[in-house]
Amino acid sequence: RKEVEQDPGPFNVPEGATVAFNCTYSNSASQSFFWYRQDCRKEPKLLMSVYSSGNEDGRFTAQLNRASQYISLLIRDSKLSDSATYLCVVIRGATTDSWGKLQFGAGTQVVVTP
Amino acid sequence: GAVVSQHPSWVICKSGTSVKIECRSLDFQATTMFWYRQFPKQSLMLMATSNEGSKATYEQGVEKDKFLINHASLTLSTLTVTSAHPEDSSFYICSARDHRRQGGSYEQYFGPGTRLTVT
């Protein structure tokens, strides 16, 4: 089983609509969670961190559910520029071996259409 | 701030040759840099963790003799793919962590990636 799993999509979303998707992680000792955005043939860019209480950044809302071991991302009022692959990233517990290592999901593709 | 560059951005080489990829932190010092590889439609896979002035730590399944990593300064790490073969063709991405924030932040800044094609 992969440590971080995502629905690959694509999620086809009309402009202005809302889209949401989840990411599950298998290691209950995971400590930190992030959403990154990756455009085709580009490097990942940090979209937002995910906090235990949930957090919002403009049109983006991230939630963490530790009991069920998943995080979610919701995009409101989708723009054409939101089309990208969204990568779920998890950091395991802070042991000497794993401190700071990012575990990436394979990504969820979002396509916003006019 | 927090800019990471990679060079070259793409490279085509013949099977059996070696290719060196550079990763530089331009406006901060990075005690730790990470090297990833990404195949099409797959997740980034961590290859190794590179600490300035010491040997790199490789992930399981990554051949240290094939992927040579050198982190000679706080702003430069290099990955050399030795005796490259077509199956090494991939997107190689480095990232760096700002050492001033090492205790308080896991944020990594990614380079733009190097697309390697081995013919």
XYZ file of C-alpha atoms in Angstrom:
233
model
C 0.000 0.000 0.000
C 1.297 3.437 -0.908
C 2.012 5.773 1.973
C 0.056 8.606 0.384
C -2.816 7.928 -1.996
C -4.813 10.267 -4.175
C -7.533 9.949 -6.768
C -5.668 10.753 -9.993
C -8.722 12.354 -11.600
C -9.036 14.235 -13.809
C -11.691 16.330 -12.129
C -13.311 18.392 -14.860
C -14.744 21.516 -13.274
C -16.709 24.324 -14.920
C -15.281 27.754 -14.274
C -16.801 29.215 -11.129
C -17.747 25.866 -9.639
C -16.436 24.210 -6.488
C -14.283 21.102 -6.480
C -13.039 19.044 -3.572
C -10.862 15.990 -3.293
C -9.136 13.961 -0.627
C -5.854 12.319 0.078
C -5.341 9.409 2.454
C -2.159 8.580 4.321
C -1.239 5.286 5.909
C 1.250 6.269 8.606
C -0.571 7.368 11.739
C 2.644 8.974 13.008
C 2.555 11.528 10.209
C 2.988 14.996 11.595
C 2.793 17.606 8.897
C 0.634 17.918 5.849
C 0.723 20.114 2.797
C -0.895 20.669 -0.541
C 1.410 21.447 -3.437
C 0.471 22.433 -6.934
C 2.348 21.145 -9.958
C 1.858 22.437 -13.475
C 2.795 20.267 -16.413
C 6.553 19.743 -16.650
C 7.217 22.152 -13.803
C 8.380 21.819 -10.234
C 5.888 21.540 -7.356
C 4.985 24.767 -5.602
C 3.635 24.963 -2.078
C -0.050 25.848 -2.099
C -0.769 25.662 1.601
C 0.005 23.862 4.805
C -2.800 21.904 6.444
C -3.451 22.575 10.112
C -5.331 20.405 12.559
C -8.138 22.921 12.886
C -8.484 23.346 9.158
C -7.433 26.466 7.343
C -8.427 28.686 4.511
C -6.407 30.717 2.054
C -8.594 32.733 -0.242
C -10.596 30.313 -2.364
C -8.744 27.285 -0.999
C -9.755 25.391 2.130
C -7.785 22.511 3.600
C -8.982 20.085 6.247
C -7.270 17.361 8.240
C -9.018 14.329 9.667
C -6.535 12.453 11.835
C -9.018 9.808 12.941
C -9.658 8.721 9.364
C -6.190 9.696 8.177
C -7.066 11.932 5.309
C -6.699 15.521 4.254
C -8.868 17.390 1.838
C -8.648 20.382 -0.444
C -11.602 22.432 -1.590
C -11.387 25.045 -4.300
C -14.235 27.541 -4.560
C -15.068 29.737 -7.544
C -12.639 27.806 -9.756
C -10.539 29.790 -12.202
C -9.017 28.556 -15.435
C -5.628 29.134 -13.834
C -6.462 26.562 -11.154
C -5.970 23.807 -13.735
C -3.032 21.804 -12.428
C -2.123 18.657 -10.577
C -2.513 18.960 -6.815
C -0.046 16.944 -4.786
C -0.727 15.797 -1.278
C 2.422 15.811 0.829
C 2.935 14.236 4.212
C 5.859 14.280 6.600
C 6.285 11.330 8.883
C 7.046 11.570 12.552
C 10.239 13.359 13.469
C 12.587 10.420 13.878
C 16.229 10.740 12.982
C 15.630 8.773 9.826
C 12.571 10.498 8.528
C 12.798 14.067 9.799
C 11.803 16.498 7.149
C 11.315 13.960 4.368
C 8.334 14.717 2.196
C 6.145 11.837 1.052
C 4.297 12.783 -2.118
C 1.063 11.459 -3.472
C 0.856 10.925 -7.217
C -1.430 13.930 -7.549
C -4.998 14.780 -8.478
C -5.461 16.456 -11.817
C -7.946 19.305 -11.965
C -9.086 20.718 -15.284
C -11.154 23.889 -15.135
C -13.169 24.465 -18.289
C -14.679 27.711 -19.606
C 13.202 35.029 -1.683
C 13.885 31.303 -1.377
C 14.867 30.677 -4.971
C 16.427 27.402 -6.064
C 17.919 26.962 -9.492
C 18.860 23.853 -11.421
C 21.147 23.461 -14.356
C 20.702 22.232 -16.977
C 16.943 22.432 -17.386
C 17.040 19.644 -19.919
C 19.673 17.342 -21.288
C 19.857 14.612 -23.895
C 22.738 12.205 -23.672
C 23.828 8.912 -25.131
C 23.642 5.686 -23.236
C 26.779 5.071 -21.195
C 27.697 8.682 -20.621
C 27.524 10.573 -17.317
C 25.431 13.631 -16.663
C 25.882 16.172 -13.878
C 22.956 18.223 -12.574
C 23.515 21.240 -10.342
C 21.160 22.542 -7.694
C 21.782 25.969 -6.185
C 20.025 27.947 -3.494
C 20.322 31.525 -4.725
C 19.298 33.663 -1.793
C 19.614 31.451 1.234
C 21.890 28.826 2.681
C 20.757 25.241 2.627
C 22.320 22.716 4.962
C 20.017 20.077 3.535
C 19.068 19.463 -0.064
C 16.907 16.670 -1.398
C 16.974 14.972 -4.781
C 13.787 13.576 -6.294
C 12.898 11.735 -9.465
C 9.518 11.828 -11.137
C 8.332 9.547 -13.934
C 5.309 10.583 -16.021
C 2.036 10.529 -14.095
C 3.794 9.308 -10.971
C 4.632 10.936 -7.689
C 7.951 12.489 -6.838
C 10.176 9.830 -5.349
C 12.880 10.887 -2.933
C 16.236 9.539 -4.066
C 18.572 10.943 -1.444
C 19.095 13.539 1.231
C 22.195 15.629 0.887
C 23.777 17.348 3.870
C 26.506 19.919 3.412
C 29.916 18.526 4.186
C 28.832 14.926 4.704
C 27.840 11.894 2.688
C 24.391 11.755 1.219
C 21.785 9.401 2.625
C 20.163 7.321 -0.091
C 16.677 5.887 -0.059
C 16.191 2.176 -0.326
C 16.609 0.929 -3.853
C 18.648 3.904 -5.066
C 22.154 2.949 -6.164
C 24.651 5.274 -4.555
C 27.352 4.359 -7.058
C 25.116 5.249 -9.947
C 23.719 8.488 -8.542
C 26.638 10.383 -7.069
C 25.734 13.299 -4.853
C 28.076 16.005 -3.675
C 27.057 18.850 -1.372
C 30.242 20.854 -1.174
C 28.816 24.146 0.017
C 25.747 25.612 1.659
C 24.419 26.726 -1.715
C 25.335 23.938 -4.103
C 24.563 20.254 -4.441
C 25.264 18.168 -7.525
C 23.790 14.893 -8.757
C 25.792 12.894 -11.268
C 24.039 10.114 -13.124
C 26.864 7.780 -14.072
C 26.724 5.479 -17.074
C 23.223 6.634 -17.884
C 20.786 4.255 -19.564
C 17.401 4.891 -21.195
C 15.592 3.768 -18.026
C 17.256 6.687 -16.190
C 15.315 9.108 -18.383
C 13.181 11.088 -15.961
C 12.479 14.463 -14.419
C 15.006 15.146 -11.658
C 14.071 17.792 -9.100
C 16.050 19.114 -6.183
C 14.776 20.951 -3.167
C 16.460 22.862 -0.401
C 15.577 23.741 3.133
C 16.538 27.102 4.586
C 18.860 26.238 7.469
C 17.789 29.276 9.460
C 14.306 27.815 9.690
C 15.390 24.233 10.115
C 14.038 23.995 13.617
C 10.724 25.558 12.896
C 9.730 24.736 9.388
C 9.663 21.760 7.098
C 9.119 23.903 4.039
C 11.279 22.981 1.112
C 11.893 25.126 -1.931
C 12.026 23.282 -5.205
C 14.232 23.823 -8.187
C 12.629 23.953 -11.634
C 13.746 20.438 -12.446
C 15.992 18.834 -15.047
C 14.517 16.681 -17.755
C 16.974 13.939 -18.670
C 16.572 11.890 -21.828
C 19.010 9.065 -22.441
C 19.062 7.727 -25.994
